[in-house]
mmCIF file of C-alpha atoms and ligand atoms in Angstrom:
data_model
loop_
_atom_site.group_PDB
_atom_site.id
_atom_site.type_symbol
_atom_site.label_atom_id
_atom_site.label_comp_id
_atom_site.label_asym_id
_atom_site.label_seq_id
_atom_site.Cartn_x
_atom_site.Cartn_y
_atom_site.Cartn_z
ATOM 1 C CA UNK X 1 21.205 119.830 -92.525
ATOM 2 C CA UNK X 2 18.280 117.973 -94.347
ATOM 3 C CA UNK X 3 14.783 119.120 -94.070
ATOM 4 C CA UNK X 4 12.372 116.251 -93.549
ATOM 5 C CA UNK X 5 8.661 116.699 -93.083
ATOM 6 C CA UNK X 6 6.228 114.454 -91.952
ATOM 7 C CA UNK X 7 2.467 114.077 -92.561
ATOM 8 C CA UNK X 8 0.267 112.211 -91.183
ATOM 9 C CA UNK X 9 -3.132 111.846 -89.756
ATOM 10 C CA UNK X 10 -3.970 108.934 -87.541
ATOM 11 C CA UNK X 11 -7.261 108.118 -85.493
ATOM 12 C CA UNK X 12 -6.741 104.837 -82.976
ATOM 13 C CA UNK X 13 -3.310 106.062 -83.068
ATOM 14 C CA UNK X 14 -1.838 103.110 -85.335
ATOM 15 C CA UNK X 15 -0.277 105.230 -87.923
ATOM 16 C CA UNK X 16 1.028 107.854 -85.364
ATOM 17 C CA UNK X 17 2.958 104.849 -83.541
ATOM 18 C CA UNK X 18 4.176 103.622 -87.406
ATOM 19 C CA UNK X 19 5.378 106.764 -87.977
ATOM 20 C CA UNK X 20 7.255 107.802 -84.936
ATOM 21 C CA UNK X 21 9.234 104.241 -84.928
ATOM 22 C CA UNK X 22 9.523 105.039 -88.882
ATOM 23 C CA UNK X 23 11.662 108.113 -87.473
ATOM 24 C CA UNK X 24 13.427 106.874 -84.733
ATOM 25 C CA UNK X 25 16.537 107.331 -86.047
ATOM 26 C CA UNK X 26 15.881 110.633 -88.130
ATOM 27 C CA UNK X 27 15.720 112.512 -85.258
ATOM 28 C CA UNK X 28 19.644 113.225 -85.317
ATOM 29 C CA UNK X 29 21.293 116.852 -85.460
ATOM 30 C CA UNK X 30 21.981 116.382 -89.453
ATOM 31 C CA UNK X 31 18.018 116.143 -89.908
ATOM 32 C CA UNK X 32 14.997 118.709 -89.014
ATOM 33 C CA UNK X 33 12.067 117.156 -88.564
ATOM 34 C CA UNK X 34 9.276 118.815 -88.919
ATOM 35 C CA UNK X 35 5.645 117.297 -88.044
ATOM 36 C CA UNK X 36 2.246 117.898 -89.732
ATOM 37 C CA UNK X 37 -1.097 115.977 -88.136
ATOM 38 C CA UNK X 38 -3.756 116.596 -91.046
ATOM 39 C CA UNK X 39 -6.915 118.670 -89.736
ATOM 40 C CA UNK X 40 -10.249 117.786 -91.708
ATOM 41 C CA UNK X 41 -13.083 120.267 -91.302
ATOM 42 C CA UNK X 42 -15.239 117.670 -91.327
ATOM 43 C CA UNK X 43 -15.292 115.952 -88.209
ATOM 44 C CA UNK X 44 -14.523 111.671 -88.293
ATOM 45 C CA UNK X 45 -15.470 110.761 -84.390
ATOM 46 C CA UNK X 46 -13.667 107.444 -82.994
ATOM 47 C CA UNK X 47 -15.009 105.267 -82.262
ATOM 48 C CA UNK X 48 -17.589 105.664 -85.059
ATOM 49 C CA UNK X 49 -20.943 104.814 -85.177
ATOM 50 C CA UNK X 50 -22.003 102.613 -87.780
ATOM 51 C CA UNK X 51 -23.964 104.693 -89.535
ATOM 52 C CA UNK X 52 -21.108 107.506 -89.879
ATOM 53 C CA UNK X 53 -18.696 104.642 -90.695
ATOM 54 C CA UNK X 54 -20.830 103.728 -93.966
ATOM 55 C CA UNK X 55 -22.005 107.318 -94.977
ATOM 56 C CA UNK X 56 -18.144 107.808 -95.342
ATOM 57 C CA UNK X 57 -18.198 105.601 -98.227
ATOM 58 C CA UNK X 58 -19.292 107.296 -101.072
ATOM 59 C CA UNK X 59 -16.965 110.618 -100.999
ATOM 60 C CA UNK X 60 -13.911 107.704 -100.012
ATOM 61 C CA UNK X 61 -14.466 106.151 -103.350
ATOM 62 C CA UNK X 62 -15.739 109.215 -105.475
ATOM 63 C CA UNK X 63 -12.769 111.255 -104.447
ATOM 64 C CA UNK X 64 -14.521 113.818 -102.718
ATOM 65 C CA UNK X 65 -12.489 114.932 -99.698
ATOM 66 C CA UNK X 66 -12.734 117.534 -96.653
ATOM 67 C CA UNK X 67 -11.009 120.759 -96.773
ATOM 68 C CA UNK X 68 -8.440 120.459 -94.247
ATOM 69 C CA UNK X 69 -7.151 123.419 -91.751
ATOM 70 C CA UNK X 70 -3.761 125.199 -93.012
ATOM 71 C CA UNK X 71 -0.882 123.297 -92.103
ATOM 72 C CA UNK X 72 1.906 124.913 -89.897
ATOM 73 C CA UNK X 73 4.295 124.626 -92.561
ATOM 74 C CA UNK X 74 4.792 127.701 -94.654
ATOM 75 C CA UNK X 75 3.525 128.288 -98.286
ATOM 76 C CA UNK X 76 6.858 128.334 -99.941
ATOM 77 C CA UNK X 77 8.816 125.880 -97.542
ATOM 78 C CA UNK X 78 11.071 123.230 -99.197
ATOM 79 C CA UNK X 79 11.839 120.072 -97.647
ATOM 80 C CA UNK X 80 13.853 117.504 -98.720
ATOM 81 C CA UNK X 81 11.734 114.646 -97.764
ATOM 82 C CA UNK X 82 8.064 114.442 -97.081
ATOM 83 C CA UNK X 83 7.122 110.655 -95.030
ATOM 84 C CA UNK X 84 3.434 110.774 -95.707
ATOM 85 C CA UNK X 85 1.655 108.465 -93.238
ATOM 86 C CA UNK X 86 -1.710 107.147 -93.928
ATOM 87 C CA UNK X 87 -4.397 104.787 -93.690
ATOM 88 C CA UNK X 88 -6.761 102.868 -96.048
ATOM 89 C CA UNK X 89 -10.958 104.011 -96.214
ATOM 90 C CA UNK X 90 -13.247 101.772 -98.374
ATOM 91 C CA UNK X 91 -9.964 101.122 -100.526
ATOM 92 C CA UNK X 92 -8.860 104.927 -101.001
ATOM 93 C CA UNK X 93 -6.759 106.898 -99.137
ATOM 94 C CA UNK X 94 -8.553 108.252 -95.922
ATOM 95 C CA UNK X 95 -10.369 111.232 -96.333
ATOM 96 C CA UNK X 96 -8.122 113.701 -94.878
ATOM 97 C CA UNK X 97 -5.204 112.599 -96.423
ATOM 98 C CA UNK X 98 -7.183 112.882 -99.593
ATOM 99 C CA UNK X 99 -8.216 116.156 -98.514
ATOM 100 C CA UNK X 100 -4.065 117.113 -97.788
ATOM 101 C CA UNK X 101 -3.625 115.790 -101.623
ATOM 102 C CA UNK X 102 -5.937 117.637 -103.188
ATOM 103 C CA UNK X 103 -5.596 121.061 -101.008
ATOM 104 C CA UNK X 104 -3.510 124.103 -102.206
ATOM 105 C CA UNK X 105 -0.917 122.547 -99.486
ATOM 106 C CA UNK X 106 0.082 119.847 -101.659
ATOM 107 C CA UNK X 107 2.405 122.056 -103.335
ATOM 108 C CA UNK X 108 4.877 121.512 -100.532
ATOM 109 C CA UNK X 109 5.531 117.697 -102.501
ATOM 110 C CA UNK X 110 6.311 119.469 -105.971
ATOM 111 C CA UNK X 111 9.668 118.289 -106.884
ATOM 112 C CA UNK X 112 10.079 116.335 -103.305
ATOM 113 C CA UNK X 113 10.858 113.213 -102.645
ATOM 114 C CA UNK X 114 8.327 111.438 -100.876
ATOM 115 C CA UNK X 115 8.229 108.059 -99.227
ATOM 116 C CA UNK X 116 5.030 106.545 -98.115
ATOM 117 C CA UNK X 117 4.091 104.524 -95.185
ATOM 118 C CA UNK X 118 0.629 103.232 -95.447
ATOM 119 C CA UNK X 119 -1.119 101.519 -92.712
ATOM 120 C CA UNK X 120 -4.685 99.190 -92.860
ATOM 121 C CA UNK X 121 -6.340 95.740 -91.918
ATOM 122 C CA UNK X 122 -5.078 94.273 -95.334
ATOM 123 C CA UNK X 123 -6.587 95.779 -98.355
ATOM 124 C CA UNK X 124 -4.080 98.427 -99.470
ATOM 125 C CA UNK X 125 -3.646 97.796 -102.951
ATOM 126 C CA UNK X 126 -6.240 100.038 -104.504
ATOM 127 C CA UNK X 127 -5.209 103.095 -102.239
ATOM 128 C CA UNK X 128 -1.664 102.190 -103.137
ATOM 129 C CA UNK X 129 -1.864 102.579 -106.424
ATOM 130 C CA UNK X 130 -4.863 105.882 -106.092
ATOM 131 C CA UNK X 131 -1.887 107.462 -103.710
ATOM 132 C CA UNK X 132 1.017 107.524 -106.323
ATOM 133 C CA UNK X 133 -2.000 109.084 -109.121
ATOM 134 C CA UNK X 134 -2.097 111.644 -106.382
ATOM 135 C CA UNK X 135 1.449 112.639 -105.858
ATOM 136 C CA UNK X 136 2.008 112.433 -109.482
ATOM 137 C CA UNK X 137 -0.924 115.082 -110.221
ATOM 138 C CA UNK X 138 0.744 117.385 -107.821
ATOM 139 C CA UNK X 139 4.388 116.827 -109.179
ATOM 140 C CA UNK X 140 6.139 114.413 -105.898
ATOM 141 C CA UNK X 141 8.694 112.055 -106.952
ATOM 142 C CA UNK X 142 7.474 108.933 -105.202
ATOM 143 C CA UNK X 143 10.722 107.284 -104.141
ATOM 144 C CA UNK X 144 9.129 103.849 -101.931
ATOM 145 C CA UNK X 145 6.171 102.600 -99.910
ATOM 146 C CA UNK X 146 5.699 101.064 -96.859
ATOM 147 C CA UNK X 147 3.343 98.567 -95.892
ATOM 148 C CA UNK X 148 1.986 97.771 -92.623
ATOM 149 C CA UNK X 149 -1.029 95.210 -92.548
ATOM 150 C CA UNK X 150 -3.324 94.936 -88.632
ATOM 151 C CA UNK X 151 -2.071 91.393 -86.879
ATOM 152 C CA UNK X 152 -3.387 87.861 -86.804
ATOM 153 C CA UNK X 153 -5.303 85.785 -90.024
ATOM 154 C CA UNK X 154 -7.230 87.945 -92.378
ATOM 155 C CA UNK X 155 -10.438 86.300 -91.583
ATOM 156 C CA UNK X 156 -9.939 86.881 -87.721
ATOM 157 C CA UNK X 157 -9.632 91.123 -88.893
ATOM 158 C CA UNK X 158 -13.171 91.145 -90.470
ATOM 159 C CA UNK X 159 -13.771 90.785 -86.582
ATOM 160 C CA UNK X 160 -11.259 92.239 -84.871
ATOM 161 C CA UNK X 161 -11.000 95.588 -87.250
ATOM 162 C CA UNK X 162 -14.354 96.452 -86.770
ATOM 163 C CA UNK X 163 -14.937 95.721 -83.425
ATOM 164 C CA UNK X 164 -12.029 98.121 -83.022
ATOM 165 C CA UNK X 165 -13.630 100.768 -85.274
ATOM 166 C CA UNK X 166 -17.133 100.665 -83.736
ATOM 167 C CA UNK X 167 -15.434 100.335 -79.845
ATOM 168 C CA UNK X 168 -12.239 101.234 -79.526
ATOM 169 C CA UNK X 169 -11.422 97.933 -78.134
ATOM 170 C CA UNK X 170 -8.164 96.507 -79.449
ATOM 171 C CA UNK X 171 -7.675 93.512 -76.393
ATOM 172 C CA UNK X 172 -7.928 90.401 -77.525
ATOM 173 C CA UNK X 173 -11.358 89.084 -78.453
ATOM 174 C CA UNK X 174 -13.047 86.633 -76.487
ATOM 175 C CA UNK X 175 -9.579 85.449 -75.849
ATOM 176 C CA UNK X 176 -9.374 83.807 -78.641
ATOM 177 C CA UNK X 177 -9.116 86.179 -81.121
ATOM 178 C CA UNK X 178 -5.621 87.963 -80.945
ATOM 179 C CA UNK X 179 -5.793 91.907 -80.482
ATOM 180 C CA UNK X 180 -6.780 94.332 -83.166
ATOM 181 C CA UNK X 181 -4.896 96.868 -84.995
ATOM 182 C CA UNK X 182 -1.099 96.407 -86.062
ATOM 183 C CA UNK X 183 1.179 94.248 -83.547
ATOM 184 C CA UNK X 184 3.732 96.106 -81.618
ATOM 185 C CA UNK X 185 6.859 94.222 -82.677
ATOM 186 C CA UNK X 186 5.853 95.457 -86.340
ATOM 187 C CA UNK X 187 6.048 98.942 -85.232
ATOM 188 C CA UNK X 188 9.129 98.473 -83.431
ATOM 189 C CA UNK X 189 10.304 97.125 -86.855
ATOM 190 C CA UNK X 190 9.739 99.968 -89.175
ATOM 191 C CA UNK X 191 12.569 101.892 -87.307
ATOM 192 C CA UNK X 192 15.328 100.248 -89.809
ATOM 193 C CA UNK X 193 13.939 101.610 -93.042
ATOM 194 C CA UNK X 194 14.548 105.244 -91.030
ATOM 195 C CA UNK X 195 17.655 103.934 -90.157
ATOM 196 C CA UNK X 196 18.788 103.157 -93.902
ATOM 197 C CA UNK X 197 17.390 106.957 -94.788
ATOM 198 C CA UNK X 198 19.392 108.579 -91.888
ATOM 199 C CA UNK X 199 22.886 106.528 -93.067
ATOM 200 C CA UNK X 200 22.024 107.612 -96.444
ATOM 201 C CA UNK X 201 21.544 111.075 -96.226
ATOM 202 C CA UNK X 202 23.657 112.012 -99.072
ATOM 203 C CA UNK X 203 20.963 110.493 -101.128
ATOM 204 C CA UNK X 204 17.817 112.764 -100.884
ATOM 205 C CA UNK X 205 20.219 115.422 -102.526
ATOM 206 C CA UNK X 206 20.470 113.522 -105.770
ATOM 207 C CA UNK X 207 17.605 114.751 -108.571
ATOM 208 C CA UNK X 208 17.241 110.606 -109.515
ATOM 209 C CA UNK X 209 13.838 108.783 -108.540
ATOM 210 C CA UNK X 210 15.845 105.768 -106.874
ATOM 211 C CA UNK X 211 14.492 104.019 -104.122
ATOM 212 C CA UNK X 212 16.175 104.103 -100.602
ATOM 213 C CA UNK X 213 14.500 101.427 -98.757
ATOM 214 C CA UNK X 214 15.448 98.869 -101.699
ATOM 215 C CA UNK X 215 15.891 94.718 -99.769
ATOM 216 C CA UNK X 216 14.447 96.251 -96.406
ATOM 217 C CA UNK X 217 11.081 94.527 -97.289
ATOM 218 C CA UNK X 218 8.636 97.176 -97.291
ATOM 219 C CA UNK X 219 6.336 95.284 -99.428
ATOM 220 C CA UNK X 220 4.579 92.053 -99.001
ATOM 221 C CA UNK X 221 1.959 91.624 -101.753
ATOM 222 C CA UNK X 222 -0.423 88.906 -101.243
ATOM 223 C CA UNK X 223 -1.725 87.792 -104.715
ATOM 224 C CA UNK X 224 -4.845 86.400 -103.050
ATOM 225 C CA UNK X 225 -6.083 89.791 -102.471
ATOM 226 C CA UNK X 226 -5.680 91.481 -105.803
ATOM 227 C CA UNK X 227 -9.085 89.875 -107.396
ATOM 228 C CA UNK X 228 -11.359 90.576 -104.641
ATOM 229 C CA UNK X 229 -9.989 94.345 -104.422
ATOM 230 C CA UNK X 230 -10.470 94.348 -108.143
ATOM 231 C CA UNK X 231 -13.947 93.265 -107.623
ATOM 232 C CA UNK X 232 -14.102 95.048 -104.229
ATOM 233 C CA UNK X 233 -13.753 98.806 -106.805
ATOM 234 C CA UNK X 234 -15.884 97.786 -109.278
ATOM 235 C CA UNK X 235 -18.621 97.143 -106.966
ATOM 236 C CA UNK X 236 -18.040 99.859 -104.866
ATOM 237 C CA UNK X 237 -18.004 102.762 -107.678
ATOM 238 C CA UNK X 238 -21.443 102.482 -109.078
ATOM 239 C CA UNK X 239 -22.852 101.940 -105.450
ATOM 240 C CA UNK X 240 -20.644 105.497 -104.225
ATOM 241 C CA UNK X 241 -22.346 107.093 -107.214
ATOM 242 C CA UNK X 242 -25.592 106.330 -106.767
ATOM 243 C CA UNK X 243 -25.593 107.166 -102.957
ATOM 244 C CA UNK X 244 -23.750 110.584 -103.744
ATOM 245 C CA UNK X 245 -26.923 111.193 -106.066
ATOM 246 C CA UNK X 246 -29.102 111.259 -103.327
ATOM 247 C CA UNK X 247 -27.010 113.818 -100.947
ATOM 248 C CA UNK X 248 -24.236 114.782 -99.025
ATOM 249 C CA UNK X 249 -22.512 113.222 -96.345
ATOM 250 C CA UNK X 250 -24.391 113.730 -93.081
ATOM 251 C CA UNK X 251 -27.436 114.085 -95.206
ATOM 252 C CA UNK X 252 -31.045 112.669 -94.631
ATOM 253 C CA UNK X 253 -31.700 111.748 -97.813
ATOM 254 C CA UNK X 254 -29.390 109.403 -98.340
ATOM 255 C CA UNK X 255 -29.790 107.272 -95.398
ATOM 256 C CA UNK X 256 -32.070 105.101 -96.877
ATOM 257 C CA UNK X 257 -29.086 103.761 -99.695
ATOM 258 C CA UNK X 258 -26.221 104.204 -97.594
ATOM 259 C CA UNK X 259 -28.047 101.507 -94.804
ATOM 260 C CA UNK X 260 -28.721 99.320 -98.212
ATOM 261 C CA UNK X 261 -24.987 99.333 -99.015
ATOM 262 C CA UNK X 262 -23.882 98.309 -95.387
ATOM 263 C CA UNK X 263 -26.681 95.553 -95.638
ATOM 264 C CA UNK X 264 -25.404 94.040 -98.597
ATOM 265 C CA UNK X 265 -22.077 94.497 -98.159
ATOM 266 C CA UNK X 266 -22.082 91.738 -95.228
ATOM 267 C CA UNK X 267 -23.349 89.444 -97.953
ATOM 268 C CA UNK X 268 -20.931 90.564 -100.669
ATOM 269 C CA UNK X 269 -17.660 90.097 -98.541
ATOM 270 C CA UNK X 270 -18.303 86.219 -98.662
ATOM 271 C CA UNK X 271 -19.641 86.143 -101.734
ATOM 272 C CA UNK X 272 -16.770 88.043 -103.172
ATOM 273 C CA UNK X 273 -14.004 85.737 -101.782
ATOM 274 C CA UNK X 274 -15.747 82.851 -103.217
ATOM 275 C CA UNK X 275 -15.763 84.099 -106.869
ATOM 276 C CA UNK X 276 -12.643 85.347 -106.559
ATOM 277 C CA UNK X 277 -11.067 81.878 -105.677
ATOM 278 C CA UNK X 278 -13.129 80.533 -108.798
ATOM 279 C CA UNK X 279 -11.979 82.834 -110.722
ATOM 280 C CA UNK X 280 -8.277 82.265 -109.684
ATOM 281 C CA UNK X 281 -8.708 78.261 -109.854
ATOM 282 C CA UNK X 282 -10.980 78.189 -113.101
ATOM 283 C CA UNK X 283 -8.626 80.951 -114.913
ATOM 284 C CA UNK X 284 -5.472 80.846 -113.433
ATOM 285 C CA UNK X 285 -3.325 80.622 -116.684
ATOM 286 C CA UNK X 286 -5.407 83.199 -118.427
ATOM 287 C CA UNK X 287 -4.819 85.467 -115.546
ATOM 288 C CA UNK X 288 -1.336 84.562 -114.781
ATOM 289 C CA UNK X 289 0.659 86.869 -116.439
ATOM 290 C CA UNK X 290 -1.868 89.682 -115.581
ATOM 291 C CA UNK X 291 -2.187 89.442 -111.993
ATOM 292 C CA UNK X 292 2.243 88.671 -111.837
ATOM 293 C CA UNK X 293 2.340 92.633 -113.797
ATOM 294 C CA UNK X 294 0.145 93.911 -111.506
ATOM 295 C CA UNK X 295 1.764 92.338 -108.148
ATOM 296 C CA UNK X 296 5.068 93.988 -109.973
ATOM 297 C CA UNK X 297 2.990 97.605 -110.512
ATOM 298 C CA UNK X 298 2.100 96.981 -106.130
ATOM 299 C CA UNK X 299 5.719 96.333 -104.965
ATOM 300 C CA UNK X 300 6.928 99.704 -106.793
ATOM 301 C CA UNK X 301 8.707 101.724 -105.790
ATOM 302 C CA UNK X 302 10.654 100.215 -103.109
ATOM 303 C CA UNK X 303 10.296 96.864 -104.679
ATOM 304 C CA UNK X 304 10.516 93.480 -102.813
ATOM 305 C CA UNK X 305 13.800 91.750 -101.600
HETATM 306 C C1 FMN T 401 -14.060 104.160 -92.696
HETATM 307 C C2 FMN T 401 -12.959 103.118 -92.681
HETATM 308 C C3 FMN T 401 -12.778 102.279 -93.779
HETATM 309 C C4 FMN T 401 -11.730 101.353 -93.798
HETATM 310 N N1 FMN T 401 -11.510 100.615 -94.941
HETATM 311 C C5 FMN T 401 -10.428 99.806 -95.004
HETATM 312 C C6 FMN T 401 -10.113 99.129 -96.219
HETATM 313 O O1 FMN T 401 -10.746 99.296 -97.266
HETATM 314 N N2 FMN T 401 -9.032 98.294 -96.234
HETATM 315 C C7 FMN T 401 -8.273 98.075 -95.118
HETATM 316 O O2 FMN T 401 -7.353 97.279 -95.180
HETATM 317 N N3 FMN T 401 -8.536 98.732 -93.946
HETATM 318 C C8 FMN T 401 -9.584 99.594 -93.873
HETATM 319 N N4 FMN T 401 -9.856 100.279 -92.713
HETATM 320 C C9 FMN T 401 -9.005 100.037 -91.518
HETATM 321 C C10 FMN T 401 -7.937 101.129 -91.286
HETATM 322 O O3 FMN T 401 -7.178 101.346 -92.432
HETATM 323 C C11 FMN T 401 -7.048 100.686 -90.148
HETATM 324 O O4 FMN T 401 -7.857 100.470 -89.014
HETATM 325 C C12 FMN T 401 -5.903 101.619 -89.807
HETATM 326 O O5 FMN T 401 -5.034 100.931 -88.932
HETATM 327 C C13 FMN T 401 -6.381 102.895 -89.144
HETATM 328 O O6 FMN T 401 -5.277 103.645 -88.625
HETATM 329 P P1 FMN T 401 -5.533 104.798 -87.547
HETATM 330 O O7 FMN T 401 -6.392 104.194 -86.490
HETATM 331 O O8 FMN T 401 -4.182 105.213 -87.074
HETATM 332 O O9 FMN T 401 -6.238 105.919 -88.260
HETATM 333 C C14 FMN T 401 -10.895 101.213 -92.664
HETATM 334 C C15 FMN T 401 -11.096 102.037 -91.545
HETATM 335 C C16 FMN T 401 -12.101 102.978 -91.559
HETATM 336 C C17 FMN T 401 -12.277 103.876 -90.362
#
């Protein structure tokens, strides 16, 4: 019998639906599953408002998470697998599954394997590579990570994303727009890389660090992205700063800088994509060999087919 936990926290529901297909076929009589739904203390409403949509910002990119209520899970309990299911905030991990990481509770992954499953509009790279920091610092032997990006072209999500965010509205837009959020058949989909774990069982007893979901594709990086996340975090950190300076989340004072962020981030996003194709056209064999190490560093564990 194999011990597999899950964690997860999920707000429209997205990464709940990833992660049950994800398990489909783990819930046999060799395997206990066991399921975890993160609790913040802090409460994150959805549909947000805008305003409690930004002020989320700064303690997403500081690092700065909620406590979180005790999991069911005991103190002591061993598993031999932990799925940790998540989504992407402001290029982090979302606060409560920062908040899981960095809570007493994280000893559960010490020694563990752990596969991830992260699930966002596009932009995953930066939490991708903050995750595995985390679940080194608390001793998890990250084995592979799965990606699952929202449906239809990237520029058609600026739209779609955050009308789902603000609304809850995930129909198709104006009918011309498709629908927001991750498409069904990829859902469906993610039920082979469970499949590969549950005919593999014999695996998670090994002590190595090889991946299991190897030539399943779990990993589609799209070079295009990894400038403007690059200049996406080095915008965002001195901004995060400055509005932590002037209070808390929820706090009055810091209204003021966190409705200056939102303003100029509607002007940054375009401004941002057009420096980073510049960048890429002007310097592309400086930054060749750079960006291919990097896209290399994104694929890990699992790697790509
Ligand atoms: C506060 C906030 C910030 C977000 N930032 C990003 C981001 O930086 N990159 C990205 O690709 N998606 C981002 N998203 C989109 C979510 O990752 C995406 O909607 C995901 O599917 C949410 O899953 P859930 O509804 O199951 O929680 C953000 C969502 C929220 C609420």
């Amino acid at each position: 019998m194999k011990r597999v936990l899950v964690v997860y926290y999920s707000q429209s529901g997205d990464v709940t639906r990833a992660v049950e297909s994800f398990t489909k076929f783990l819930q046999t009589a060799e395997i206990e599953l066991t399921w975890e739904c993160i609790k913040p203390k802090d409460n994150y409403p959805f549909p947000w408002s805008l305003y409690k949509f930004f002020d989320v910002f700064p303690e997403c990119v500081n690092g700065e998470p909620p406590e979180i209520y005790p999991p069911k899970f005991g103190n002591d309990e061993k598993f031999d697998l932990i799925i940790l299911a998540y989504q992407v905030w402001f290029l982090a991990p979302s606060l409560p599954i920062q908040g899981f990481l960095k809570s007493k509770y994280a000893k559960v992954l010490e020694n563990t394997k752990v596969i991830t499953l992260v699930v966002c509009r596009n932009m995953w790279h930066s939490a991708s590579e903050t995750m595995k920091k985390m679940i080194a610092e608390v001793g998890g032997i990250h084995i592979d990570n799965v990606v699952l990006t929202h449906q239809g072209p990237p520029l058609a999500t600026f739209i779609t994303t955050p009308r789902l965010l603000l609304t809850g509205k995930k129909n198709r837009f104006l009918g011309v727009l498709p629908a927001a959020g991750v498409r069904d058949e990829d859902i469906y989909a993610l039920s082979r890389f469970g499949k590969q774990i549950a005919n593999n069982l014999a695996a998670l007893s090994d002590s190595s660090r090889q991946p299991m979901l190897q030539g399943l594709g779990a990993v589609e990086v799209n070079q295009r992205y990894v400038i403007p996340e690059f200049i996406g975090r080095l915008v965002y950190r001195p901004w995060a700063k400055i509005a932590r300076f002037f209070g808390k989340q929820g706090s009055w004072s810091r209204i003021p800088i966190v409705c200056i962020f939102a303003v100029q981030l509607i002007f940054a996003i375009p401004i941002v994509l057009i420096v980073s194709t510049v960048v890429q056209l002007l310097f592309a064999p400086l930054i060749h060999k750079k960006i291919a190490s990097y896209v290399e560093l994104l694929k890990s564990p699992s790697g790509v087919d």
